[in-house]
């Protein structure tokens, strides 16, 4: 079993910053691409950013220049540094990892979600 545990959500003022973390635990061979998604009330889930095992990154247009995704392959942890936050960034942020299990199968694993609220 593989678990992803997120931390770092909370309340921030417009223009402020928050850092999300997502730690993987359990038994697995390796972790491939990891990503952050978000889902605002009444809206569909959208991909915010992802990073592959070689640390190549991609971002949705609305967060480019404001958010930075990174990973620590030793700690099996994914990060999202969010700066210049806007009220429209308010959402539940979920991490996802493509994990190679001990049976050498590819498995998509989701975290439980972290609420980020941007408000004055």
GROMACS .gro file of N, CA and C in nm:
model
  360
    1UNK      N    1   0.084  -0.119   0.000
    1UNK     CA    2   0.000   0.000   0.000
    1UNK      C    3   0.087   0.125   0.000
    2UNK      N    4   0.047   0.223  -0.078
    2UNK     CA    5   0.119   0.349  -0.088
    2UNK      C    6   0.026   0.460  -0.046
    3UNK      N    7   0.074   0.547   0.040
    3UNK     CA    8  -0.005   0.660   0.087
    3UNK      C    9   0.066   0.790   0.054
    4UNK      N   10  -0.013   0.892   0.024
    4UNK     CA   11   0.037   1.028   0.006
    4UNK      C   12  -0.027   1.115   0.114
    5UNK      N   13   0.055   1.182   0.192
    5UNK     CA   14   0.005   1.267   0.299
    5UNK      C   15   0.045   1.411   0.272
    6UNK      N   16  -0.055   1.496   0.262
    6UNK     CA   17  -0.032   1.636   0.230
    6UNK      C   18  -0.031   1.722   0.356
    7UNK      N   19   0.040   1.831   0.349
    7UNK     CA   20   0.042   1.928   0.458
    7UNK      C   21   0.073   2.066   0.403
    8UNK      N   22   0.043   2.169   0.482
    8UNK     CA   23   0.081   2.303   0.445
    8UNK      C   24  -0.031   2.392   0.396
    9UNK      N   25  -0.151   2.341   0.386
    9UNK     CA   26  -0.261   2.427   0.343
    9UNK      C   27  -0.300   2.525   0.451
   10UNK      N   28  -0.392   2.613   0.420
   10UNK     CA   29  -0.438   2.709   0.519
   10UNK      C   30  -0.488   2.836   0.454
   11UNK      N   31  -0.489   2.942   0.534
   11UNK     CA   32  -0.539   3.071   0.491
   11UNK      C   33  -0.424   3.165   0.460
   12UNK      N   34  -0.433   3.231   0.347
   12UNK     CA   35  -0.334   3.330   0.309
   12UNK      C   36  -0.404   3.454   0.257
   13UNK      N   37  -0.340   3.568   0.273
   13UNK     CA   38  -0.394   3.691   0.217
   13UNK      C   39  -0.355   3.703   0.070
   14UNK      N   40  -0.433   3.775  -0.007
   14UNK     CA   41  -0.392   3.801  -0.145
   14UNK      C   42  -0.252   3.859  -0.150
   15UNK      N   43  -0.170   3.805  -0.240
   15UNK     CA   44  -0.031   3.845  -0.247
   15UNK      C   45   0.061   3.766  -0.158
   16UNK      N   46   0.005   3.684  -0.073
   16UNK     CA   47   0.084   3.605   0.020
   16UNK      C   48   0.137   3.476  -0.040
   17UNK      N   49   0.197   3.395   0.047
   17UNK     CA   50   0.260   3.270   0.003
   17UNK      C   51   0.221   3.155   0.094
   18UNK      N   52   0.221   3.037   0.037
   18UNK     CA   53   0.203   2.912   0.110
   18UNK      C   54   0.288   2.806   0.043
   19UNK      N   55   0.326   2.705   0.121
   19UNK     CA   56   0.401   2.592   0.066
   19UNK      C   57   0.330   2.463   0.102
   20UNK      N   58   0.298   2.385   0.001
   20UNK     CA   59   0.236   2.255   0.021
   20UNK      C   60   0.341   2.146   0.011
   21UNK      N   61   0.323   2.042   0.091
   21UNK     CA   62   0.410   1.925   0.085
   21UNK      C   63   0.324   1.801   0.068
   22UNK      N   64   0.381   1.700   0.006
   22UNK     CA   65   0.311   1.573  -0.014
   22UNK      C   66   0.415   1.461  -0.001
   23UNK      N   67   0.405   1.386   0.107
   23UNK     CA   68   0.504   1.282   0.136
   23UNK      C   69   0.447   1.144   0.105
   24UNK      N   70   0.523   1.066   0.031
   24UNK     CA   71   0.483   0.930  -0.003
   24UNK      C   72   0.542   0.831   0.096
   25UNK      N   73   0.462   0.735   0.135
   25UNK     CA   74   0.510   0.630   0.225
   25UNK      C   75   0.451   0.496   0.183
   26UNK      N   76   0.516   0.389   0.227
   26UNK     CA   77   0.469   0.256   0.192
   26UNK      C   78   0.575   0.180   0.116
   27UNK      N   79   0.534   0.074   0.051
   27UNK     CA   80   0.626  -0.010  -0.024
   27UNK      C   81   0.607   0.012  -0.173
   28UNK      N   82   0.712   0.055  -0.238
   28UNK     CA   83   0.707   0.076  -0.382
   28UNK      C   84   0.849   0.072  -0.437
   29UNK      N   85   0.859   0.054  -0.568
   29UNK     CA   86   0.990   0.047  -0.633
   29UNK      C   87   1.041   0.187  -0.667
   30UNK      N   88   0.953   0.267  -0.724
   30UNK     CA   89   0.992   0.403  -0.762
   30UNK      C   90   0.868   0.488  -0.784
   31UNK      N   91   0.891   0.616  -0.795
   31UNK     CA   92   0.784   0.711  -0.823
   31UNK      C   93   0.817   0.786  -0.951
   32UNK      N   94   0.724   0.787  -1.044
   32UNK     CA   95   0.744   0.858  -1.169
   32UNK      C   96   0.695   1.000  -1.159
   33UNK      N   97   0.613   1.040  -1.252
   33UNK     CA   98   0.561   1.176  -1.253
   33UNK      C   99   0.473   1.202  -1.131
   34UNK      N  100   0.493   1.320  -1.072
   34UNK     CA  101   0.409   1.363  -0.960
   34UNK      C  102   0.344   1.495  -0.999
   35UNK      N  103   0.228   1.522  -0.946
   35UNK     CA  104   0.160   1.644  -0.984
   35UNK      C  105   0.071   1.699  -0.875
   36UNK      N  106   0.040   1.827  -0.888
   36UNK     CA  107  -0.057   1.894  -0.802
   36UNK      C  108  -0.179   1.929  -0.886
   37UNK      N  109  -0.294   1.895  -0.835
   37UNK     CA  110  -0.423   1.930  -0.894
   37UNK      C  111  -0.497   2.018  -0.793
   38UNK      N  112  -0.600   2.087  -0.843
   38UNK     CA  113  -0.685   2.162  -0.751
   38UNK      C  114  -0.829   2.156  -0.799
   39UNK      N  115  -0.917   2.168  -0.702
   39UNK     CA  116  -1.059   2.166  -0.733
   39UNK      C  117  -1.129   2.270  -0.646
   40UNK      N  118  -1.184   2.370  -0.712
   40UNK     CA  119  -1.260   2.473  -0.642
   40UNK      C  120  -1.407   2.432  -0.636
   41UNK      N  121  -1.481   2.486  -0.541
   41UNK     CA  122  -1.623   2.450  -0.530
   41UNK      C  123  -1.698   2.473  -0.660
   42UNK      N  124  -1.769   2.370  -0.705
   42UNK     CA  125  -1.849   2.383  -0.826
   42UNK      C  126  -1.771   2.377  -0.955
   43UNK      N  127  -1.641   2.351  -0.946
   43UNK     CA  128  -1.559   2.347  -1.067
   43UNK      C  129  -1.493   2.210  -1.082
   44UNK      N  130  -1.448   2.183  -1.202
   44UNK     CA  131  -1.381   2.057  -1.228
   44UNK      C  132  -1.237   2.059  -1.173
   45UNK      N  133  -1.187   1.942  -1.146
   45UNK     CA  134  -1.049   1.930  -1.103
   45UNK      C  135  -0.956   1.967  -1.219
   46UNK      N  136  -0.851   2.043  -1.189
   46UNK     CA  137  -0.759   2.084  -1.294
   46UNK      C  138  -0.615   2.060  -1.250
   47UNK      N  139  -0.531   2.032  -1.348
   47UNK     CA  140  -0.389   2.009  -1.321
   47UNK      C  141  -0.319   2.143  -1.306
   48UNK      N  142  -0.255   2.162  -1.193
   48UNK     CA  143  -0.185   2.287  -1.165
   48UNK      C  144  -0.041   2.280  -1.218
   49UNK      N  145   0.027   2.171  -1.184
   49UNK     CA  146   0.167   2.154  -1.225
   49UNK      C  147   0.207   2.010  -1.207
   50UNK      N  148   0.304   1.965  -1.288
   50UNK     CA  149   0.358   1.833  -1.265
   50UNK      C  150   0.509   1.833  -1.287
   51UNK      N  151   0.572   1.728  -1.238
   51UNK     CA  152   0.717   1.715  -1.245
   51UNK      C  153   0.750   1.568  -1.261
   52UNK      N  154   0.837   1.538  -1.358
   52UNK     CA  155   0.870   1.398  -1.379
   52UNK      C  156   0.992   1.359  -1.295
   53UNK      N  157   1.033   1.235  -1.308
   53UNK     CA  158   1.142   1.186  -1.223
   53UNK      C  159   1.274   1.255  -1.254
   54UNK      N  160   1.283   1.315  -1.374
   54UNK     CA  161   1.403   1.389  -1.410
   54UNK      C  162   1.393   1.536  -1.376
   55UNK      N  163   1.284   1.572  -1.307
   55UNK     CA  164   1.258   1.709  -1.262
   55UNK      C  165   1.220   1.805  -1.374
   56UNK      N  166   1.174   1.755  -1.487
   56UNK     CA  167   1.114   1.842  -1.587
   56UNK      C  168   0.975   1.880  -1.539
   57UNK      N  169   0.940   2.009  -1.556
   57UNK     CA  170   0.816   2.061  -1.500
   57UNK      C  171   0.724   2.120  -1.606
   58UNK      N  172   0.598   2.128  -1.572
   58UNK     CA  173   0.498   2.193  -1.657
   58UNK      C  174   0.395   2.258  -1.566
   59UNK      N  175   0.341   2.373  -1.609
   59UNK     CA  176   0.248   2.449  -1.528
   59UNK      C  177   0.127   2.492  -1.610
   60UNK      N  178   0.014   2.507  -1.542
   60UNK     CA  179  -0.100   2.569  -1.609
   60UNK      C  180  -0.070   2.718  -1.622
   61UNK      N  181  -0.128   2.779  -1.725
   61UNK     CA  182  -0.091   2.917  -1.759
   61UNK      C  183  -0.114   3.014  -1.644
   62UNK      N  184  -0.222   2.995  -1.570
   62UNK     CA  185  -0.260   3.095  -1.469
   62UNK      C  186  -0.167   3.096  -1.348
   63UNK      N  187  -0.080   2.996  -1.333
   63UNK     CA  188   0.010   2.994  -1.217
   63UNK      C  189   0.157   3.011  -1.258
   64UNK      N  190   0.184   3.018  -1.386
   64UNK     CA  191   0.322   3.034  -1.431
   64UNK      C  192   0.382   3.162  -1.374
   65UNK      N  193   0.503   3.149  -1.320
   65UNK     CA  194   0.569   3.264  -1.261
   65UNK      C  195   0.532   3.288  -1.117
   66UNK      N  196   0.428   3.220  -1.068
   66UNK     CA  197   0.385   3.238  -0.928
   66UNK      C  198   0.405   3.112  -0.845
   67UNK      N  199   0.386   2.996  -0.906
   67UNK     CA  200   0.398   2.869  -0.836
   67UNK      C  201   0.523   2.796  -0.884
   68UNK      N  202   0.586   2.721  -0.793
   68UNK     CA  203   0.701   2.640  -0.827
   68UNK      C  204   0.683   2.500  -0.771
   69UNK      N  205   0.688   2.401  -0.858
   69UNK     CA  206   0.679   2.261  -0.815
   69UNK      C  207   0.819   2.204  -0.806
   70UNK      N  208   0.841   2.122  -0.704
   70UNK     CA  209   0.972   2.058  -0.687
   70UNK      C  210   0.952   1.925  -0.615
   71UNK      N  211   1.056   1.844  -0.614
   71UNK     CA  212   1.047   1.715  -0.546
   71UNK      C  213   1.182   1.677  -0.488
   72UNK      N  214   1.176   1.601  -0.381
   72UNK     CA  215   1.295   1.545  -0.318
   72UNK      C  216   1.284   1.394  -0.334
   73UNK      N  217   1.364   1.338  -0.423
   73UNK     CA  218   1.353   1.196  -0.453
   73UNK      C  219   1.408   1.108  -0.341
   74UNK      N  220   1.486   1.164  -0.252
   74UNK     CA  221   1.535   1.086  -0.137
   74UNK      C  222   1.425   1.076  -0.031
   75UNK      N  223   1.358   1.187  -0.008
   75UNK     CA  224   1.250   1.190   0.092
   75UNK      C  225   1.116   1.148   0.032
   76UNK      N  226   1.113   1.124  -0.099
   76UNK     CA  227   0.986   1.089  -0.168
   76UNK      C  228   0.877   1.191  -0.137
   77UNK      N  229   0.914   1.317  -0.149
   77UNK     CA  230   0.823   1.426  -0.114
   77UNK      C  231   0.812   1.524  -0.229
   78UNK      N  232   0.690   1.569  -0.251
   78UNK     CA  233   0.657   1.667  -0.354
   78UNK      C  234   0.622   1.798  -0.286
   79UNK      N  235   0.661   1.908  -0.348
   79UNK     CA  236   0.633   2.041  -0.292
   79UNK      C  237   0.566   2.129  -0.395
   80UNK      N  238   0.491   2.226  -0.346
   80UNK     CA  239   0.438   2.332  -0.430
   80UNK      C  240   0.453   2.464  -0.355
   81UNK      N  241   0.544   2.547  -0.400
   81UNK     CA  242   0.561   2.681  -0.343
   81UNK      C  243   0.469   2.775  -0.418
   82UNK      N  244   0.377   2.837  -0.346
   82UNK     CA  245   0.280   2.925  -0.407
   82UNK      C  246   0.304   3.068  -0.359
   83UNK      N  247   0.324   3.159  -0.452
   83UNK     CA  248   0.349   3.298  -0.418
   83UNK      C  249   0.251   3.386  -0.495
   84UNK      N  250   0.243   3.512  -0.456
   84UNK     CA  251   0.152   3.608  -0.520
   84UNK      C  252   0.013   3.548  -0.533
   85UNK      N  253  -0.033   3.490  -0.425
   85UNK     CA  254  -0.162   3.420  -0.428
   85UNK      C  255  -0.278   3.515  -0.457
   86UNK      N  256  -0.376   3.461  -0.527
   86UNK     CA  257  -0.495   3.536  -0.566
   86UNK      C  258  -0.618   3.464  -0.510
   87UNK      N  259  -0.727   3.536  -0.488
   87UNK     CA  260  -0.848   3.470  -0.440
   87UNK      C  261  -0.892   3.353  -0.529
   88UNK      N  262  -0.867   3.364  -0.658
   88UNK     CA  263  -0.906   3.256  -0.749
   88UNK      C  264  -0.819   3.131  -0.736
   89UNK      N  265  -0.715   3.137  -0.654
   89UNK     CA  266  -0.636   3.018  -0.624
   89UNK      C  267  -0.700   2.934  -0.513
   90UNK      N  268  -0.804   2.986  -0.453
   90UNK     CA  269  -0.873   2.913  -0.347
   90UNK      C  270  -0.930   2.783  -0.400
   91UNK      N  271  -0.892   2.672  -0.336
   91UNK     CA  272  -0.934   2.539  -0.381
   91UNK      C  273  -0.879   2.434  -0.285
   92UNK      N  274  -0.925   2.313  -0.303
   92UNK     CA  275  -0.860   2.198  -0.241
   92UNK      C  276  -0.750   2.152  -0.336
   93UNK      N  277  -0.629   2.143  -0.284
   93UNK     CA  278  -0.515   2.101  -0.364
   93UNK      C  279  -0.484   1.955  -0.333
   94UNK      N  280  -0.472   1.876  -0.438
   94UNK     CA  281  -0.446   1.733  -0.422
   94UNK      C  282  -0.318   1.696  -0.497
   95UNK      N  283  -0.238   1.613  -0.435
   95UNK     CA  284  -0.121   1.562  -0.505
   95UNK      C  285  -0.151   1.424  -0.562
   96UNK      N  286  -0.081   1.393  -0.668
   96UNK     CA  287  -0.094   1.263  -0.731
   96UNK      C  288   0.044   1.213  -0.770
   97UNK      N  289   0.066   1.084  -0.753
   97UNK     CA  290   0.193   1.025  -0.791
   97UNK      C  291   0.170   0.898  -0.872
   98UNK      N  292   0.248   0.881  -0.976
   98UNK     CA  293   0.247   0.756  -1.051
   98UNK      C  294   0.355   0.666  -0.991
   99UNK      N  295   0.311   0.562  -0.924
   99UNK     CA  296   0.399   0.478  -0.845
   99UNK      C  297   0.419   0.343  -0.915
  100UNK      N  298   0.542   0.295  -0.915
  100UNK     CA  299   0.570   0.159  -0.960
  100UNK      C  300   0.569   0.071  -0.834
  101UNK      N  301   0.473  -0.020  -0.828
  101UNK     CA  302   0.457  -0.101  -0.708
  101UNK      C  303   0.562  -0.211  -0.703
  102UNK      N  304   0.564  -0.282  -0.591
  102UNK     CA  305   0.658  -0.394  -0.575
  102UNK      C  306   0.626  -0.509  -0.669
  103UNK      N  307   0.509  -0.505  -0.730
  103UNK     CA  308   0.473  -0.604  -0.834
  103UNK      C  309   0.498  -0.547  -0.973
  104UNK      N  310   0.568  -0.434  -0.977
  104UNK     CA  311   0.608  -0.369  -1.103
  104UNK      C  312   0.487  -0.332  -1.189
  105UNK      N  313   0.387  -0.280  -1.120
  105UNK     CA  314   0.270  -0.226  -1.188
  105UNK      C  315   0.264  -0.077  -1.163
  106UNK      N  316   0.213  -0.002  -1.263
  106UNK     CA  317   0.200   0.142  -1.249
  106UNK      C  318   0.068   0.173  -1.181
  107UNK      N  319   0.072   0.251  -1.077
  107UNK     CA  320  -0.047   0.282  -0.998
  107UNK      C  321  -0.054   0.432  -0.973
  108UNK      N  322  -0.168   0.490  -1.000
  108UNK     CA  323  -0.190   0.631  -0.970
  108UNK      C  324  -0.245   0.645  -0.829
  109UNK      N  325  -0.175   0.720  -0.745
  109UNK     CA  326  -0.213   0.736  -0.605
  109UNK      C  327  -0.243   0.883  -0.578
  110UNK      N  328  -0.350   0.909  -0.506
  110UNK     CA  329  -0.391   1.045  -0.472
  110UNK      C  330  -0.373   1.072  -0.322
  111UNK      N  331  -0.340   1.197  -0.292
  111UNK     CA  332  -0.342   1.242  -0.154
  111UNK      C  333  -0.483   1.277  -0.112
  112UNK      N  334  -0.499   1.313   0.015
  112UNK     CA  335  -0.633   1.338   0.069
  112UNK      C  336  -0.681   1.480   0.040
  113UNK      N  337  -0.591   1.568   0.002
  113UNK     CA  338  -0.629   1.705  -0.029
  113UNK      C  339  -0.597   1.801   0.085
  114UNK      N  340  -0.559   1.921   0.047
  114UNK     CA  341  -0.529   2.028   0.144
  114UNK      C  342  -0.602   2.154   0.099
  115UNK      N  343  -0.678   2.213   0.189
  115UNK     CA  344  -0.755   2.332   0.155
  115UNK      C  345  -0.666   2.456   0.160
  116UNK      N  346  -0.669   2.531   0.053
  116UNK     CA  347  -0.600   2.660   0.045
  116UNK      C  348  -0.706   2.767   0.024
  117UNK      N  349  -0.709   2.863   0.114
  117UNK     CA  350  -0.804   2.974   0.106
  117UNK      C  351  -0.727   3.104   0.098
  118UNK      N  352  -0.756   3.181  -0.006
  118UNK     CA  353  -0.690   3.311  -0.024
  118UNK      C  354  -0.796   3.418  -0.007
  119UNK      N  355  -0.784   3.493   0.101
  119UNK     CA  356  -0.886   3.592   0.133
  119UNK      C  357  -0.828   3.697   0.227
  120UNK      N  358  -0.878   3.818   0.214
  120UNK     CA  359  -0.836   3.924   0.305
  120UNK      C  360  -0.931   3.932   0.424
   0.00000   0.00000   0.00000
